[in-house]
Short mmCIF file of C-alpha atoms (C1' of nucleotides) in Angstrom, two decimals:
data_model
loop_
_atom_site.label_atom_id
_atom_site.label_comp_id
_atom_site.label_asym_id
_atom_site.label_seq_id
_atom_site.Cartn_x
_atom_site.Cartn_y
_atom_site.Cartn_z
CA UNK U 1 183.24 54.87 154.02
CA UNK U 2 180.43 53.19 155.94
CA UNK U 3 183.19 50.83 157.29
CA UNK U 4 185.36 53.24 158.65
CA UNK U 5 182.97 56.20 158.79
CA UNK U 6 182.23 55.71 162.62
CA UNK U 7 185.75 55.61 163.72
CA UNK U 8 186.60 58.62 161.54
CA UNK U 9 183.94 60.72 162.89
CA UNK U 10 184.78 59.82 166.60
CA UNK U 11 188.50 59.90 166.12
CA UNK U 12 188.13 63.48 164.66
CA UNK U 13 185.51 64.70 166.80
CA UNK U 14 187.47 63.59 169.97
CA UNK U 15 190.95 65.10 168.72
CA UNK U 16 188.75 68.35 168.63
CA UNK U 17 188.02 68.63 164.87
CA UNK U 18 184.62 68.71 165.30
CA UNK U 19 183.79 70.53 161.90
CA UNK U 20 185.70 67.87 159.93
CA UNK U 21 184.07 64.98 162.00
CA UNK U 22 180.74 66.37 161.24
CA UNK U 23 181.32 66.78 157.57
CA UNK U 24 182.55 63.06 157.34
CA UNK U 25 179.14 62.30 159.10
CA UNK U 26 176.92 64.16 156.61
CA UNK U 27 178.81 62.39 153.78
CA UNK U 28 178.12 59.08 155.44
CA UNK U 29 175.52 56.76 153.71
CA UNK U 30 175.15 54.33 156.72
CA UNK U 31 175.09 56.70 159.86
CA UNK U 32 174.71 54.59 163.12
CA UNK U 33 174.53 55.54 166.81
CA UNK U 34 178.24 55.03 167.26
CA UNK U 35 178.95 57.66 164.83
CA UNK U 36 176.51 60.10 166.17
CA UNK U 37 177.82 59.49 169.94
CA UNK U 38 181.08 60.07 168.76
CA UNK U 39 180.19 63.66 167.42
CA UNK U 40 178.49 64.31 170.95
CA UNK U 41 181.55 63.12 172.81
CA UNK U 42 183.75 65.18 171.05
CA UNK U 43 181.71 68.28 171.95
CA UNK U 44 181.15 67.27 175.39
CA UNK U 45 184.78 66.96 175.76
CA UNK U 46 185.45 70.50 174.56
CA UNK U 47 182.61 71.67 177.15
CA UNK U 48 180.34 72.46 174.45
CA UNK U 49 177.31 70.70 175.95
CA UNK U 50 174.63 72.76 174.25
CA UNK U 51 175.98 72.27 170.64
CA UNK U 52 176.13 68.31 171.51
CA UNK U 53 172.35 68.42 172.51
CA UNK U 54 171.77 70.09 169.19
CA UNK U 55 173.37 67.62 167.30
CA UNK U 56 171.14 65.01 169.09
CA UNK U 57 168.25 67.03 168.50
CA UNK U 58 169.19 67.11 164.70
CA UNK U 59 170.58 63.76 163.96
CA UNK U 60 168.26 61.48 166.32
CA UNK U 61 165.63 60.68 163.39
CA UNK U 62 168.60 59.63 161.34
CA UNK U 63 170.19 56.93 163.38
CA UNK U 64 169.04 54.00 165.74
CA UNK U 65 169.77 55.74 169.01
CA UNK U 66 171.14 53.58 171.82
CA UNK U 67 171.01 53.47 175.45
CA UNK U 68 174.81 55.27 175.11
CA UNK U 69 173.28 58.13 173.33
CA UNK U 70 171.20 58.88 176.28
CA UNK U 71 174.03 58.84 178.92
CA UNK U 72 176.16 60.97 176.32
CA UNK U 73 173.35 63.27 176.08
CA UNK U 74 173.11 63.53 180.11
CA UNK U 75 176.65 64.39 180.48
CA UNK U 76 175.70 66.94 177.64
CA UNK U 77 173.36 68.43 179.83
CA UNK U 78 175.45 68.25 182.80
CA UNK U 79 177.86 70.51 180.86
CA UNK U 80 175.40 73.51 181.07
CA UNK U 81 173.42 72.13 183.91
CA UNK U 82 173.64 75.58 185.94
CA UNK U 83 171.87 77.07 182.81
CA UNK U 84 168.16 77.11 182.49
CA UNK U 85 168.10 75.30 179.30
CA UNK U 86 170.51 72.51 180.37
CA UNK U 87 168.27 71.89 183.69
CA UNK U 88 165.31 71.57 181.47
CA UNK U 89 166.88 69.52 179.04
CA UNK U 90 168.15 67.35 181.71
CA UNK U 91 164.71 66.73 183.18
CA UNK U 92 163.21 66.02 179.86
CA UNK U 93 165.76 63.32 179.32
CA UNK U 94 164.93 61.65 182.92
CA UNK U 95 161.26 62.03 181.80
CA UNK U 96 162.24 60.14 178.77
CA UNK U 97 164.19 57.48 180.31
CA UNK U 98 161.42 56.73 182.83
CA UNK U 99 158.67 56.32 180.10
CA UNK U 100 160.99 54.04 178.16
CA UNK U 101 162.32 52.22 181.15
CA UNK U 102 165.76 53.32 180.48
CA UNK U 103 166.66 54.26 183.63
CA UNK U 104 166.28 50.90 185.07
CA UNK U 105 167.70 49.12 182.20
CA UNK U 106 171.25 50.36 182.61
CA UNK U 107 173.37 51.54 185.69
CA UNK U 108 175.13 54.04 183.44
CA UNK U 109 171.63 55.87 182.84
CA UNK U 110 171.18 56.23 186.70
CA UNK U 111 174.51 57.28 187.13
CA UNK U 112 174.37 59.87 184.39
CA UNK U 113 171.33 61.20 186.09
CA UNK U 114 172.90 61.45 189.60
CA UNK U 115 175.86 63.43 187.79
CA UNK U 116 173.15 65.70 185.85
CA UNK U 117 171.08 66.57 188.87
CA UNK U 118 174.13 67.40 191.34
CA UNK U 119 175.62 69.49 188.43
CA UNK U 120 172.20 71.26 188.33
CA UNK U 121 172.50 72.08 192.22
CA UNK U 122 169.44 69.53 192.49
CA UNK U 123 170.94 67.31 195.01
CA UNK U 124 167.55 66.04 196.27
CA UNK U 125 166.81 64.60 192.86
CA UNK U 126 170.22 63.18 192.67
CA UNK U 127 169.72 61.41 196.03
CA UNK U 128 166.22 59.93 195.19
CA UNK U 129 167.44 58.48 191.68
CA UNK U 130 170.42 56.99 193.60
CA UNK U 131 168.12 55.50 196.22
CA UNK U 132 165.78 53.91 193.90
CA UNK U 133 168.60 52.45 192.12
CA UNK U 134 168.38 48.66 192.47
CA UNK U 135 171.79 47.96 191.12
CA UNK U 136 174.36 50.09 192.12
CA UNK U 137 178.31 50.11 190.87
CA UNK U 138 181.52 51.92 192.13
CA UNK U 139 180.59 55.16 189.73
CA UNK U 140 177.11 55.04 191.28
CA UNK U 141 178.67 55.65 194.70
CA UNK U 142 181.40 58.06 193.32
CA UNK U 143 178.92 60.29 191.49
CA UNK U 144 176.71 60.52 194.74
CA UNK U 145 179.59 61.33 196.96
CA UNK U 146 181.06 63.98 194.70
CA UNK U 147 177.70 65.29 194.26
CA UNK U 148 177.20 65.66 197.86
CA UNK U 149 180.34 67.25 198.23
CA UNK U 150 180.03 69.64 195.45
CA UNK U 151 176.38 70.63 196.93
CA UNK U 152 178.21 71.35 200.30
CA UNK U 153 176.39 68.51 202.02
CA UNK U 154 179.82 67.53 203.63
CA UNK U 155 178.79 65.45 206.39
CA UNK U 156 176.42 63.28 204.13
CA UNK U 157 179.32 62.97 201.85
CA UNK U 158 181.30 61.47 204.89
CA UNK U 159 178.36 59.35 205.61
CA UNK U 160 177.92 57.93 202.14
CA UNK U 161 181.31 57.24 201.90
CA UNK U 162 181.19 55.27 205.11
CA UNK U 163 178.01 53.21 203.71
CA UNK U 164 180.03 52.58 200.84
CA UNK U 165 182.90 50.81 202.60
CA UNK U 166 180.38 48.91 204.67
CA UNK U 167 178.71 47.41 201.55
CA UNK U 168 182.16 45.97 200.82
CA UNK U 169 183.08 48.11 197.95
CA UNK U 170 186.77 49.19 197.58
CA UNK U 171 187.08 53.04 197.15
CA UNK U 172 188.75 54.46 194.09
CA UNK U 173 190.71 57.31 193.61
CA UNK U 174 187.22 59.40 192.90
CA UNK U 175 185.61 58.60 196.04
CA UNK U 176 188.57 59.21 198.14
CA UNK U 177 188.96 62.90 196.52
CA UNK U 178 185.26 63.61 197.16
CA UNK U 179 185.44 62.48 200.72
CA UNK U 180 188.99 64.02 201.42
CA UNK U 181 187.61 67.34 200.02
CA UNK U 182 184.48 67.25 202.45
CA UNK U 183 187.04 66.73 205.47
CA UNK U 184 188.97 69.54 204.58
CA UNK U 185 185.65 71.74 204.03
CA UNK U 186 184.48 70.45 207.30
CA UNK U 187 187.57 71.43 209.02
CA UNK U 188 187.80 67.66 210.08
CA UNK U 189 191.59 66.74 210.43
CA UNK U 190 191.10 63.46 212.39
CA UNK U 191 189.02 61.95 209.49
CA UNK U 192 191.04 63.32 207.17
CA UNK U 193 194.11 61.89 208.40
CA UNK U 194 192.31 58.71 209.01
CA UNK U 195 191.02 58.83 205.28
CA UNK U 196 194.71 59.58 204.22
CA UNK U 197 195.80 56.22 206.08
CA UNK U 198 193.15 54.42 203.98
CA UNK U 199 194.29 55.82 200.96
CA UNK U 200 197.99 54.54 201.60
CA UNK U 201 196.69 51.23 202.57
CA UNK U 202 195.09 50.98 199.13
CA UNK U 203 197.90 52.66 197.34
CA UNK U 204 195.65 55.49 196.02
CA UNK U 205 198.09 58.10 197.51
CA UNK U 206 200.02 57.43 194.33
CA UNK U 207 197.32 59.15 192.35
CA UNK U 208 198.46 62.81 191.73
CA UNK U 209 194.83 64.32 192.11
CA UNK U 210 194.34 62.30 195.52
CA UNK U 211 197.63 63.81 196.68
CA UNK U 212 196.59 67.02 195.53
CA UNK U 213 193.62 66.95 197.62
CA UNK U 214 195.77 65.74 200.45
CA UNK U 215 197.73 68.89 200.14
CA UNK U 216 194.39 71.00 200.17
CA UNK U 217 193.20 69.17 203.31
CA UNK U 218 196.48 69.94 205.26
CA UNK U 219 196.72 73.58 203.85
CA UNK U 220 193.14 74.34 204.49
CA UNK U 221 193.20 73.12 208.06
CA UNK U 222 196.51 74.97 208.71
CA UNK U 223 199.19 72.43 208.72
CA UNK U 224 201.86 73.79 206.30
CA UNK U 225 204.48 71.26 207.64
CA UNK U 226 202.15 68.22 206.70
CA UNK U 227 201.37 69.68 203.44
CA UNK U 228 205.14 70.20 202.65
CA UNK U 229 205.60 66.83 203.80
CA UNK U 230 202.88 65.10 201.44
CA UNK U 231 204.19 67.30 198.73
CA UNK U 232 207.95 66.27 199.19
CA UNK U 233 206.85 62.30 198.80
CA UNK U 234 204.86 62.77 196.03
CA UNK U 235 206.35 60.75 193.12
CA UNK U 236 204.56 62.82 190.14
CA UNK U 237 203.34 66.38 190.55
CA UNK U 238 201.33 68.43 188.19
CA UNK U 239 200.31 72.25 187.69
CA UNK U 240 197.53 71.73 190.45
CA UNK U 241 200.03 70.45 193.24
CA UNK U 242 202.31 73.32 192.42
CA UNK U 243 199.56 75.94 192.88
CA UNK U 244 198.16 74.18 195.88
CA UNK U 245 201.62 74.61 197.69
CA UNK U 246 201.92 78.04 196.66
CA UNK U 247 198.64 79.12 198.02
CA UNK U 248 199.39 76.97 201.49
CA UNK U 249 202.48 79.02 201.59
CA UNK U 250 200.96 82.15 200.88
CA UNK U 251 198.06 81.34 203.20
CA UNK U 252 200.32 80.59 206.00
CA UNK U 253 201.76 83.71 206.70
CA UNK U 254 205.07 83.06 205.52
CA UNK U 255 207.58 85.61 203.97
CA UNK U 256 206.80 86.61 200.53
CA UNK U 257 210.23 85.53 199.44
CA UNK U 258 209.05 81.65 200.44
CA UNK U 259 206.02 81.73 198.19
CA UNK U 260 207.96 83.36 195.42
CA UNK U 261 210.69 80.43 195.83
CA UNK U 262 207.99 78.08 195.56
CA UNK U 263 206.86 79.62 192.39
CA UNK U 264 210.38 79.72 190.83
CA UNK U 265 211.08 76.07 191.77
CA UNK U 266 207.54 75.21 189.76
CA UNK U 267 209.04 77.32 186.82
CA UNK U 268 212.32 75.33 186.99
CA UNK U 269 210.56 72.32 187.17
CA UNK U 270 209.22 73.00 183.75
CA UNK U 271 205.56 74.06 184.61
CA UNK U 272 203.86 77.03 183.29
CA UNK U 273 201.75 79.05 185.53
CA UNK U 274 198.01 79.70 185.05
CA UNK U 275 195.70 81.73 186.41
CA UNK U 276 195.36 80.19 189.90
CA UNK U 277 198.92 80.32 190.04
CA UNK U 278 198.97 84.07 189.71
CA UNK U 279 195.81 84.61 191.86
CA UNK U 280 197.67 82.96 194.77
CA UNK U 281 200.94 84.65 194.18
CA UNK U 282 199.58 88.01 193.81
CA UNK U 283 197.55 87.38 197.23
CA UNK U 284 201.28 87.44 199.00
CA UNK U 285 202.75 90.07 197.17
CA UNK U 286 199.79 92.31 197.82
CA UNK U 287 201.16 93.06 201.35
CA UNK U 288 204.48 94.44 199.70
CA UNK U 289 205.32 98.13 199.44
CA UNK U 290 208.04 97.66 196.90
CA UNK U 291 206.70 97.28 193.12
CA UNK U 292 209.74 95.69 191.70
CA UNK U 293 208.35 92.07 192.31
CA UNK U 294 204.62 93.25 191.05
CA UNK U 295 206.17 94.50 187.73
CA UNK U 296 207.99 91.26 187.44
CA UNK U 297 204.80 89.21 188.29
CA UNK U 298 202.80 91.31 185.83
CA UNK U 299 205.27 90.78 182.95
CA UNK U 300 204.72 87.10 183.41
CA UNK U 301 201.01 87.53 183.41
CA UNK U 302 201.16 89.07 179.96
CA UNK U 303 203.69 86.67 178.97
CA UNK U 304 201.41 83.67 179.90
CA UNK U 305 198.46 85.64 178.40
CA UNK U 306 196.20 85.46 181.70
CA UNK U 307 195.44 89.06 181.40
CA UNK U 308 192.02 88.99 180.25
CA UNK U 309 190.76 87.68 183.72
CA UNK U 310 188.69 89.79 186.29
CA UNK U 311 190.05 87.89 189.09
CA UNK U 312 193.48 88.90 187.82
CA UNK U 313 192.90 92.26 187.00
CA UNK U 314 191.35 92.90 190.40
CA UNK U 315 194.59 91.35 192.28
CA UNK U 316 196.77 93.50 190.17
CA UNK U 317 194.65 96.58 191.09
CA UNK U 318 194.74 95.45 194.66
CA UNK U 319 198.82 95.50 194.37
CA UNK U 320 199.24 98.40 192.72
CA UNK U 321 196.53 100.34 194.34
CA UNK U 322 198.35 99.61 197.88
CA UNK U 323 201.91 100.27 196.37
CA UNK U 324 200.59 103.51 195.28
CA UNK U 325 201.21 103.23 191.48
CA UNK U 326 198.05 104.58 190.19
CA UNK U 327 199.01 104.94 186.65
CA UNK U 328 199.43 101.19 186.34
CA UNK U 329 195.97 100.83 187.75
CA UNK U 330 194.62 103.02 184.83
CA UNK U 331 196.68 100.79 182.32
CA UNK U 332 195.00 97.76 183.67
CA UNK U 333 191.53 99.51 183.52
CA UNK U 334 191.61 100.93 180.00
"C1'" DT X 1 183.79 50.71 172.35
"C1'" DT X 2 181.18 55.58 171.92
"C1'" DA X 3 179.62 56.75 178.16
"C1'" DG X 4 178.88 57.67 183.66
"C1'" DG X 5 183.36 60.28 189.76
"C1'" DG X 6 188.20 64.15 190.76
"C1'" DT X 7 191.74 67.89 193.23
"C1'" DT X 8 194.08 74.23 193.10
"C1'" DA X 9 191.48 79.85 193.29
"C1'" DG X 10 186.83 82.96 193.64
#
DNA sequence: TTAGGGTTAG
């Protein structure tokens, strides 16, 4: 058991069979950091950050914790960083990292701290960790740039991206996504197009998520034709790509049937709609006075089981309210 | 060998 135990624990935990993984862990005679880390990773991937922290608390005395345990612990805190408990725990881990010299020992600890603070909305601390890091790798820059973007410091995200380039680092898909997202928020199409060009040169436009961000950039700056051009050139598309284009068509003021046509194409291509799809779709349909289409979409919402959702309920209410069907409004409410 | 960056809507 001790030989295979760690691999089994990690394997089951990552597959989402956490209870099973935990049982094996408890039966192990020689528990180690790898098995404990495996347990935590499984929970973090399921967005169960608080439980991962609990596992750390309960098992830290049983095993020889390694540096990676702290990095995983930081990502667990980042999962619930917007809650008081997550913020408190994150700061506590930082304090511990400073006392034990961990934050200087490994780049990944610094990277984890930047990410954790950025997710807490504490961008000042994220910046100061980044500034104090002696060694920075690509992930350090990516974490900083995405943190700035997520905290709405769009201009600084662009500046940071340029600094990274000046330092001779070649941007990866992650940095490109964050900086393109900032360009879109700034409404800065020139910078966006320039970055798009860089992405093509680096071959990063082949990444689905990079292309998705380009779709959003062109959609948000009112360039539907550019958006559709990028979409048509995409070799690979995912649910986000389709949702973004549906949203772009809906926002462009095109006819309802055009947005519905993209939606049908999405379905024909074998993709299932999700809550974002329906929110985008209902936004267009709400301008209609005829209710047949609304009923059809409502049926699909029930079929795909996304009905227990406030945003969807509100969008449906808006549609039925406008079409004057108050009985259906009541049905959604009660 | 376990970890640390990401895109759609609101």
